Rosetta silent file (secondary structure, phi, psi, omega in degrees, C-alpha in Angstrom):
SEQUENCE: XXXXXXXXXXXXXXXXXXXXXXXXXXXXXXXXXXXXXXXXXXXXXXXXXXXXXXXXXXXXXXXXXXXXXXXXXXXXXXXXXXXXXXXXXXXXXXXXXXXXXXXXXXXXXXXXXXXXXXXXXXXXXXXXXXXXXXXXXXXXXXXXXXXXXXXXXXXXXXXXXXXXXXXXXXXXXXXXXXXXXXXXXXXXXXXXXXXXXXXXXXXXXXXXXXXXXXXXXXXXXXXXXXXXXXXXXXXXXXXXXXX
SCORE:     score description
SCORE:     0.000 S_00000001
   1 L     0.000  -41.973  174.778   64.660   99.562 -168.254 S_00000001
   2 L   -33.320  -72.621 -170.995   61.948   96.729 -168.425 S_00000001
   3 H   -62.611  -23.865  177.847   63.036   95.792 -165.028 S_00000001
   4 H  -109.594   22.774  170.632   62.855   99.053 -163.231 S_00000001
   5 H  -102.585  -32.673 -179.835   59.679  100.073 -164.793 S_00000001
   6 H   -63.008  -63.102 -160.462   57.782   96.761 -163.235 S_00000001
   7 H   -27.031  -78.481  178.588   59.833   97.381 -160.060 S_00000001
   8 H   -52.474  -39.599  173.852   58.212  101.184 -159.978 S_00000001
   9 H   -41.442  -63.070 -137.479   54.473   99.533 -161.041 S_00000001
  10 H   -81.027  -44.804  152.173   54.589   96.901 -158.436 S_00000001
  11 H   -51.665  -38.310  162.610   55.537   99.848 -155.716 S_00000001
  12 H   -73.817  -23.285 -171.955   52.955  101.586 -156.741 S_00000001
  13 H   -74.000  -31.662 -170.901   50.286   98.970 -156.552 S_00000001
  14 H   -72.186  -52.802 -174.014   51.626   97.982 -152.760 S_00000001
  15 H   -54.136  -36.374  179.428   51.266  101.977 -152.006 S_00000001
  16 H   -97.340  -26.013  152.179   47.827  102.070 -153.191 S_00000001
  17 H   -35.306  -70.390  163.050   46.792   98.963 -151.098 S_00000001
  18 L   -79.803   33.716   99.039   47.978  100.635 -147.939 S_00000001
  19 L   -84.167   34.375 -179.703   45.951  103.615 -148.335 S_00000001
  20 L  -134.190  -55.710  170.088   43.165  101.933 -149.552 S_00000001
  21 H   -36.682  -40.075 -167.251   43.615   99.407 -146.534 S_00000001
  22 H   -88.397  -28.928  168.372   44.509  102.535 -143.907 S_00000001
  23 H   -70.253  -24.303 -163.742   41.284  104.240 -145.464 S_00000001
  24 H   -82.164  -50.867  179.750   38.940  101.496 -144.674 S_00000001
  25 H   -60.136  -15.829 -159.106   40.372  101.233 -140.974 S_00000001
  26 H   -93.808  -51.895 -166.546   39.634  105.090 -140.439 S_00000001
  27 H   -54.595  -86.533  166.305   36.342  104.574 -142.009 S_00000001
  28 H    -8.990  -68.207  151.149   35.772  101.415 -139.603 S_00000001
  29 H   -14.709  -76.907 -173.155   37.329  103.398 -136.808 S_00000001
  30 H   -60.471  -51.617  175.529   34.947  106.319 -137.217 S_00000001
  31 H   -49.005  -48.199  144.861   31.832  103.874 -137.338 S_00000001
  32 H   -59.192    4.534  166.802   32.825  102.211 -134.191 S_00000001
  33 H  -108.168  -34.716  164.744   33.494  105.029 -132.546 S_00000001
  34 H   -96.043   31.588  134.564   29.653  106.273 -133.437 S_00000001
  35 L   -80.969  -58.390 -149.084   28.105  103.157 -132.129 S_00000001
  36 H   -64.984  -55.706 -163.275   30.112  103.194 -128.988 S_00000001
  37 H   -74.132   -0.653 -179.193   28.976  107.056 -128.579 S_00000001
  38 H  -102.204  -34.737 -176.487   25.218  106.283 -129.310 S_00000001
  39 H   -52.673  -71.136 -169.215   25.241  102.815 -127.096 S_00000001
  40 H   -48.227  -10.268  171.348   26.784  105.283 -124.426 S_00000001
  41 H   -88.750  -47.955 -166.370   24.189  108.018 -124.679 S_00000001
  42 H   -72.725  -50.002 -178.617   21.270  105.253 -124.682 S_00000001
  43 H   -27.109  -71.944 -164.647   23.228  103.672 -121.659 S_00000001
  44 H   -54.427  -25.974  171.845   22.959  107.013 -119.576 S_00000001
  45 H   -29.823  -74.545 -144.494   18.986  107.237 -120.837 S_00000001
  46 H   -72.408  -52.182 -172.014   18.283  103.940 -119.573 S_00000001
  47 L   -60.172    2.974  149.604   20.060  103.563 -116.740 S_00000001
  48 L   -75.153  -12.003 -168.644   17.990  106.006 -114.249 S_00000001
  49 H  -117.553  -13.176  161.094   15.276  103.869 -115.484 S_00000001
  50 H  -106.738   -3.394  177.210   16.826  100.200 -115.267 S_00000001
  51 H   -90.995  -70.664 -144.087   18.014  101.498 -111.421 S_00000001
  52 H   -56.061  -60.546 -156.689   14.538  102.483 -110.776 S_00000001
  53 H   -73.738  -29.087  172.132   12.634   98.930 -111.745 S_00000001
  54 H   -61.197  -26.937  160.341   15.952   96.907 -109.941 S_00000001
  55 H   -84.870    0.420  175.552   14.670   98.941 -107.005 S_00000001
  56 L  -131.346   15.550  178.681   11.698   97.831 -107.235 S_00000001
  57 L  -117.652   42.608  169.128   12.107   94.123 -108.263 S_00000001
  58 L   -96.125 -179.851  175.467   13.151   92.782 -104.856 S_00000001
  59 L   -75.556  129.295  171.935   11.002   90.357 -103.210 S_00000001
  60 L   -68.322   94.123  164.212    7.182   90.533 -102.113 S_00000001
  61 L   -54.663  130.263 -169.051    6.146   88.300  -99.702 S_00000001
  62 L   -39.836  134.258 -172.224    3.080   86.652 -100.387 S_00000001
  63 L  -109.903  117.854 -178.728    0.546   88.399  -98.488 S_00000001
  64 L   -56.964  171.379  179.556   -2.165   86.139  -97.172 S_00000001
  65 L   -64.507  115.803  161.220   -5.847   85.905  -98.057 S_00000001
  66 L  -102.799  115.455 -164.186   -8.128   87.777  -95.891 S_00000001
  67 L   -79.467  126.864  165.992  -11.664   86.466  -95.443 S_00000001
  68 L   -50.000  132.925  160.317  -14.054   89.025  -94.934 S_00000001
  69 L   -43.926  135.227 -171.166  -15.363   89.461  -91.822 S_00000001
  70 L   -62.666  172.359  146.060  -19.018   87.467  -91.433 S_00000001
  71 L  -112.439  146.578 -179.251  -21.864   90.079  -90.139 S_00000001
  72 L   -57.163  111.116 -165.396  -23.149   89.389  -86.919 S_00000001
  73 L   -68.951  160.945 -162.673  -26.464   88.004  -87.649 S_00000001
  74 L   -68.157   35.415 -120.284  -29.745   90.201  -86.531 S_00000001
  75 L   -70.920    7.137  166.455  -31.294   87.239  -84.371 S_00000001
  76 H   -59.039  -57.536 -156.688  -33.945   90.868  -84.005 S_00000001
  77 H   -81.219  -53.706  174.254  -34.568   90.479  -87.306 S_00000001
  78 H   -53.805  -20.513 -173.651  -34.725   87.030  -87.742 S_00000001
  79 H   -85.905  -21.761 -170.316  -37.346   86.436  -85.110 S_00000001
  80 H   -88.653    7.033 -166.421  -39.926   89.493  -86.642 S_00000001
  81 H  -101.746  -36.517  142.513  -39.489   87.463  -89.699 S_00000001
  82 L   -11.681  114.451  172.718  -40.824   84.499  -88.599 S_00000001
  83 L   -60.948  -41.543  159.918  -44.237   83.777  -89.672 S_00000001
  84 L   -70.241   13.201 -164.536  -44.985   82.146  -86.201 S_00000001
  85 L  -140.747  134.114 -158.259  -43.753   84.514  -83.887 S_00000001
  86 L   -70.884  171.843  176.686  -46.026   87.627  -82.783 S_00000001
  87 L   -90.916  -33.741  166.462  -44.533   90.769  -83.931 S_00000001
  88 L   -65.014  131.760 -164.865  -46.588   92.153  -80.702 S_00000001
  89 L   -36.442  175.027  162.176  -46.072   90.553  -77.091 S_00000001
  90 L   -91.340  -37.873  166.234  -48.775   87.738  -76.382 S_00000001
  91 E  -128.631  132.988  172.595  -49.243   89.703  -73.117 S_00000001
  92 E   -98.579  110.579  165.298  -49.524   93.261  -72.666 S_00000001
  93 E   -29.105  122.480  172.912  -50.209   95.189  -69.146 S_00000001
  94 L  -133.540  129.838  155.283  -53.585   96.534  -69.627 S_00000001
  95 L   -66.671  -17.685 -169.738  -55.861   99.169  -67.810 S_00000001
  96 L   -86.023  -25.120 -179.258  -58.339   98.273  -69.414 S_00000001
  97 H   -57.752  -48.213  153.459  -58.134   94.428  -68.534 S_00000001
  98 H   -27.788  -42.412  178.544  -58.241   95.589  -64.951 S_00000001
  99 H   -54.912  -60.394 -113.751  -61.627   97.522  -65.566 S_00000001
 100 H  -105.689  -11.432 -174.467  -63.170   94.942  -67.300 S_00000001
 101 H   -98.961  -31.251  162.786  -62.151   91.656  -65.078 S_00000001
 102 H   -22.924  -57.790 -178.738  -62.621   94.050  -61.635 S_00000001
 103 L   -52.500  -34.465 -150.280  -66.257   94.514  -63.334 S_00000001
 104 L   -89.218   -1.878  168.953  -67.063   91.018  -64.144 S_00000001
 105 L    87.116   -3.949 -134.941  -67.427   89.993  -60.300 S_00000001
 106 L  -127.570   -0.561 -162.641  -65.265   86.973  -60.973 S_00000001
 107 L   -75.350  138.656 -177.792  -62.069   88.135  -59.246 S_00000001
 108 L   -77.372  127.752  178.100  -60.301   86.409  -56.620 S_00000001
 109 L   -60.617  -17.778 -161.813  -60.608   88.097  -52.999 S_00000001
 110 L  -113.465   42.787 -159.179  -57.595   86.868  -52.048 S_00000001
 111 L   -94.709  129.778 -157.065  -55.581   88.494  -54.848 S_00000001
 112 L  -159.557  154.299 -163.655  -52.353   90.751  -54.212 S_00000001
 113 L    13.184   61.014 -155.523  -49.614   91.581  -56.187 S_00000001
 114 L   -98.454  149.964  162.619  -51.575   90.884  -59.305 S_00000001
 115 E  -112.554  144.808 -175.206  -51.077   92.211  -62.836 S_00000001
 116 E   -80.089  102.442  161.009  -53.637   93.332  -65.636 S_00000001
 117 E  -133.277  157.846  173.694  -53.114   91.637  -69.295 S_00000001
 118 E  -111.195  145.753 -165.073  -54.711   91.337  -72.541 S_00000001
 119 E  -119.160  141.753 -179.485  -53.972   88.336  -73.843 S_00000001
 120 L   -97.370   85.329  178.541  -53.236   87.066  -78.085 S_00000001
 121 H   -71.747  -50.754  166.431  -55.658   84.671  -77.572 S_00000001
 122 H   -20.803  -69.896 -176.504  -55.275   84.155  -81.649 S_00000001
 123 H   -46.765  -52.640 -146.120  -51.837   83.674  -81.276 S_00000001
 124 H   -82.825  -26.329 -178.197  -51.732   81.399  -78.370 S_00000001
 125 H   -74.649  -30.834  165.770  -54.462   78.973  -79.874 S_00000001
 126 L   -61.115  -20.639 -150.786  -52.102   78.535  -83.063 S_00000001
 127 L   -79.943  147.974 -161.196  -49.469   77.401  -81.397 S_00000001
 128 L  -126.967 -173.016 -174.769  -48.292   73.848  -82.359 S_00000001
 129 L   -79.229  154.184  170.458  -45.232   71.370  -80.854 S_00000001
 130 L    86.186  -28.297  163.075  -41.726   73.151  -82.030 S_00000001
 131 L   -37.587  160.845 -156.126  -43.527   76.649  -81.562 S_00000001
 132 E  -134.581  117.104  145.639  -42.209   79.257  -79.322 S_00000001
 133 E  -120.348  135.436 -178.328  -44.217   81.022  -76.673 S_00000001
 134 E   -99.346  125.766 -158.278  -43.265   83.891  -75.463 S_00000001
 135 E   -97.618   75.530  174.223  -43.529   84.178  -71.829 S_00000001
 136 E   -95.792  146.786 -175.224  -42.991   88.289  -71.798 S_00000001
 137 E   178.372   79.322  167.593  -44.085   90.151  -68.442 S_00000001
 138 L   -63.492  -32.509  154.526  -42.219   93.066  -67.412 S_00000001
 139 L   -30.395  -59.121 -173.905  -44.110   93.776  -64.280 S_00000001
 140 L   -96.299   25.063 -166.514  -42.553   90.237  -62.658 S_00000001
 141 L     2.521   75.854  151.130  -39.108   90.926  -65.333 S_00000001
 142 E  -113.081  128.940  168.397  -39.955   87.713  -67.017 S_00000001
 143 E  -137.529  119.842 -166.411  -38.509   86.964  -70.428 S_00000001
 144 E  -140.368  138.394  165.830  -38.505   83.674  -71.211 S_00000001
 145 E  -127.290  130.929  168.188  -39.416   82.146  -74.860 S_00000001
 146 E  -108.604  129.100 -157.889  -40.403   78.355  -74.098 S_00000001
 147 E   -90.766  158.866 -161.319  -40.505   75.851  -76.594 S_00000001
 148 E   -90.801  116.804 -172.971  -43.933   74.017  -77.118 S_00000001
 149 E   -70.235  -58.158  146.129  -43.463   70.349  -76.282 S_00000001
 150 E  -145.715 -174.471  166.317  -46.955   69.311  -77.011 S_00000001
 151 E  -144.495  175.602 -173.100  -50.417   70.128  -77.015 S_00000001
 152 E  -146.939  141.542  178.956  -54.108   68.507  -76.450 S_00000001
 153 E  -154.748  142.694 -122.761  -57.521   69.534  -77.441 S_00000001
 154 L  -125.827  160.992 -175.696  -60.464   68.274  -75.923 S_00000001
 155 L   -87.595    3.445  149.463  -63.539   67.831  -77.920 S_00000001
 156 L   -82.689    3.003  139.203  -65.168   71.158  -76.072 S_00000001
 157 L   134.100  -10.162 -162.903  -62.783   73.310  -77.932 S_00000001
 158 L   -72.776  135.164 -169.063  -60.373   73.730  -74.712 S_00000001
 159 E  -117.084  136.854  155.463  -56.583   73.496  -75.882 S_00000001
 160 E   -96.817   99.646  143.108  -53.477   72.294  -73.123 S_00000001
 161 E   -82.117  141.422  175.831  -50.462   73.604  -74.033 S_00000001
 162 E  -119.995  108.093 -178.160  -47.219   72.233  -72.693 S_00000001
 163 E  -119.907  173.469 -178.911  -43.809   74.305  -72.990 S_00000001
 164 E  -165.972  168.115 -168.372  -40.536   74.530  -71.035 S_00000001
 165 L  -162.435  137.081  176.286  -37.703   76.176  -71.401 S_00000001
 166 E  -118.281  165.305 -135.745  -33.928   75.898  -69.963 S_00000001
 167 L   171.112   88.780 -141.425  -31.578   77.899  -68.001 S_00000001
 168 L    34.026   92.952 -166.198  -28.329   76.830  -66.151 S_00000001
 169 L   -17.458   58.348  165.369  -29.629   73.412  -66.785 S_00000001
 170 L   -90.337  140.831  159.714  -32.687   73.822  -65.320 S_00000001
 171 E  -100.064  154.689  179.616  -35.885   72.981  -67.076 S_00000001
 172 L  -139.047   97.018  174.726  -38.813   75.198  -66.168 S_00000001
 173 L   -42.688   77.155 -172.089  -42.153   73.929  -66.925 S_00000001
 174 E   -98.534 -173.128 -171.362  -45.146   75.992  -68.360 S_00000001
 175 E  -147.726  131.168  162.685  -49.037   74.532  -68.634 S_00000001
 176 E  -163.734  132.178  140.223  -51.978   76.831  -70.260 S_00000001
 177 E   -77.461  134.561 -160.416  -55.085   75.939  -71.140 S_00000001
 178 E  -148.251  153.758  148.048  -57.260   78.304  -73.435 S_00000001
 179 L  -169.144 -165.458 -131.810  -60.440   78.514  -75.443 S_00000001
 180 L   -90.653  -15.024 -167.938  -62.374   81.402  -77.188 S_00000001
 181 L  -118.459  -32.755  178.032  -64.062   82.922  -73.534 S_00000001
 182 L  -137.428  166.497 -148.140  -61.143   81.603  -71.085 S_00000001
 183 E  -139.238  100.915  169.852  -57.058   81.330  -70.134 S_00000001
 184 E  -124.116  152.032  169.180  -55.685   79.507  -67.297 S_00000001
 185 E  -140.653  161.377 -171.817  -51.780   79.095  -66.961 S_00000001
 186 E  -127.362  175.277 -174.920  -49.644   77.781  -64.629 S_00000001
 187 E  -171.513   77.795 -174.984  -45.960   79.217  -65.086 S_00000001
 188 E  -102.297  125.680  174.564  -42.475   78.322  -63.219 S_00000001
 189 L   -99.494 -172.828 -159.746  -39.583   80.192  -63.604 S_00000001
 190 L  -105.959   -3.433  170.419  -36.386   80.173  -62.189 S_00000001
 191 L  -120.715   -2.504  174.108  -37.888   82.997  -59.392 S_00000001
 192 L  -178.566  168.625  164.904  -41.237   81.960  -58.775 S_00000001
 193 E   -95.315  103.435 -174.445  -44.145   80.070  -59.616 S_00000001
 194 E   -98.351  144.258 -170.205  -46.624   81.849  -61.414 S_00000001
 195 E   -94.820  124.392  166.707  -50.825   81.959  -61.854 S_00000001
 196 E  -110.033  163.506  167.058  -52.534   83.558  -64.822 S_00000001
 197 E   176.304  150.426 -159.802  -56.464   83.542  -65.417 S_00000001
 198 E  -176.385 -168.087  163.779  -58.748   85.206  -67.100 S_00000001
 199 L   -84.967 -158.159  154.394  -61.356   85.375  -69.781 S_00000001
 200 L   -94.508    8.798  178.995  -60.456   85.312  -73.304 S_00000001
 201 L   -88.023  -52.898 -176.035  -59.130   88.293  -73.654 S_00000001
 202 E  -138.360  166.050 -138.893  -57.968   89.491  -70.546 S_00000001
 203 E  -175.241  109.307 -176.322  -56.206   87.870  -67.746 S_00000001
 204 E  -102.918  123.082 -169.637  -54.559   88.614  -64.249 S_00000001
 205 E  -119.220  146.517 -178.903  -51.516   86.959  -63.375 S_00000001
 206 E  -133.258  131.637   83.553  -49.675   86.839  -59.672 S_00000001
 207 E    59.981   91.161 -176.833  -47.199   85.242  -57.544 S_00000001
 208 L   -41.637  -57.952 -168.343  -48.497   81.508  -56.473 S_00000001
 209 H   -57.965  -60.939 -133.313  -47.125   82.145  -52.439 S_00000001
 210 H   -88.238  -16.682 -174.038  -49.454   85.487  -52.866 S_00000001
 211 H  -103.552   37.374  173.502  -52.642   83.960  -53.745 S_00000001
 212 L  -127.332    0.866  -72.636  -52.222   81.170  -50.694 S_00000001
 213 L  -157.594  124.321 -176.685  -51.175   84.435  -48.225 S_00000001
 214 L   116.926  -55.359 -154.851  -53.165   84.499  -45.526 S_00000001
 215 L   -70.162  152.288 -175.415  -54.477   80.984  -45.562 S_00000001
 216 L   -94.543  143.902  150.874  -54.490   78.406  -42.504 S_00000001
 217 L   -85.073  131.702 -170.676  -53.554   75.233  -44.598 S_00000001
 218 L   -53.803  136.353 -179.795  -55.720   71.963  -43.883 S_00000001
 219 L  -127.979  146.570  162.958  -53.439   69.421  -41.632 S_00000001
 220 L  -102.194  147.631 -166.576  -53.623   66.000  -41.647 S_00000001
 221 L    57.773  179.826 -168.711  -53.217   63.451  -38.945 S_00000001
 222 L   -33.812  121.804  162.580  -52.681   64.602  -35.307 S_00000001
 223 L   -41.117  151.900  126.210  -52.666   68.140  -34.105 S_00000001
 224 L    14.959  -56.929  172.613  -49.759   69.486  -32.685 S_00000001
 225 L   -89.407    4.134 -160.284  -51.552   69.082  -29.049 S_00000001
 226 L  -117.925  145.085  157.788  -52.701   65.666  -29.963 S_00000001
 227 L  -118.665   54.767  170.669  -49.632   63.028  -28.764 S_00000001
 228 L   -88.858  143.399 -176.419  -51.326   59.789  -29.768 S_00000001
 229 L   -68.366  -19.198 -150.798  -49.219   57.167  -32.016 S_00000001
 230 L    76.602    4.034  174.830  -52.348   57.236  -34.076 S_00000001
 231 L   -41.384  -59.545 -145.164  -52.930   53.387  -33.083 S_00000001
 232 L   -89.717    4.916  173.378  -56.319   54.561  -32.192 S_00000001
 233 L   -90.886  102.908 -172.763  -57.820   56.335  -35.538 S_00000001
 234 L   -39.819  136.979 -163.721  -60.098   53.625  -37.285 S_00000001
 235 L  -115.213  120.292  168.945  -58.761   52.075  -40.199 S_00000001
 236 L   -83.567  149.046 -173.710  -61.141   51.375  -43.497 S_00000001
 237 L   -72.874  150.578  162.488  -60.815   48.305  -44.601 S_00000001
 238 L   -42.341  118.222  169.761  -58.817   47.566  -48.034 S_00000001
 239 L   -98.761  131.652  114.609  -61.951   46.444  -50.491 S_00000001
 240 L   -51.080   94.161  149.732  -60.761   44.348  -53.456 S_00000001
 241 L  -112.324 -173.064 -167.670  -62.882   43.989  -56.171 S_00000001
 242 L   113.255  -11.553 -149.547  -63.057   42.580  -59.565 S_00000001
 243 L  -113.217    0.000    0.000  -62.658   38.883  -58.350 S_00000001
């Protein structure tokens, strides 16, 4: 009796094992089946949203640096800015300079395709070596700026300037003397040689060939008509002194 009542115990205890064992797997079961169904909901979230940034994490080529473009510089601007540079031409075509040098009696007779200017006598008197004069004249379409090589001033107030300026590597030479009552310049360009003069104010400048127009030029040694070797034209003697 003993023996079949442990028998039935020992059945029972194995019986309540394996439902207590088969409950745990369902319980297990069910939790792993609601992870799997929440991972699988967050999957379908995320995954319009982990396709989008893989579409958009292929590679960028580096894109080089671009340096700004410089700006062109104003050389307009830079030149009125200058302290040394007029903002107004140094000579301006004047009607009046015509009255007033016409007036003064002092004009050359043999003068032709002449221009009228008032002259920045200020200006021109300032000017020092490394200085820029500007050789403006639209009447003869000269624009030239020449730089001032040197200058000399005389102990009666009269100032030589000397400028030049180049131009298919030509140099072109200008010369002007000034002082508070008068202007003379000499002026070569790449199209002519030019004359200014004037008072100190005002000033007419022309075309070298126009103010020799006209002229017989002085000849030396035999006319034309003369055929002589010249043997026969008296010779002065060489004088040496100093000895």
């Amino acid at each position: 009796m003993k023996k079949a009542l442990m028998i039935l115990t020992g059945l029972a205890a194995m019986a309540a094992i394996a439902f207590w064992l088969n409950s745990t797997g369902s319980d297990t079961e069910a939790v792993k089946s609601e992870t799997d169904t929440k991972a699988s909901i967050t999957a379908q979230v995320e995954a319009p949203h982990k396709q989008h940034l893989a579409a958009h994490q292929h590679a960028h080529p580096a894109q080089p640096k671009v340096r700004p473009t410089a700006a062109p510089k104003n050389n307009i601007t830079a030149i009125e800015n200058r302290d040394d540079y007029p903002a107004e031409p140094v000579f301006t075509q004047s009607e009046t300079a015509e009255k007033v040098l016409k007036a003064s009696g002092k004009l050359r007779e043999n003068l032709r395709g002449e221009v009228y200017l008032e002259v920045d006598n200020g200006h021109i008197s300032s000017l020092e070596v490394g200085d820029t004069l500007k050789l403006e004249v639209p009447f003869f379409d000269m624009y030239y700026d020449a730089e001032i090589a040197s200058t000399d001033q005389d102990r009666h107030g009269n100032k030589t300037i000397n400028a030049s300026f180049e131009l298919n590597d030509e140099t072109y030479n200008t010369t002007l003397t000034i002082n508070d009552h008068a202007i003379y310049a000499h002026v070569n360009t790449p199209y002519g040689i030019y004359t200014l003069a004037g008072d100190g104010q005002y000033a007419w400048m022309a075309e070298s060939s126009d103010l020799v127009h006209g002229a017989i030029p002085d000849q030396i040694g035999p006319g034309p008509d003369d055929h002589s070797d010249g043997s026969d034209i008296p010779q002065k003697p060489i004088e040496i002194t100093g000895k």
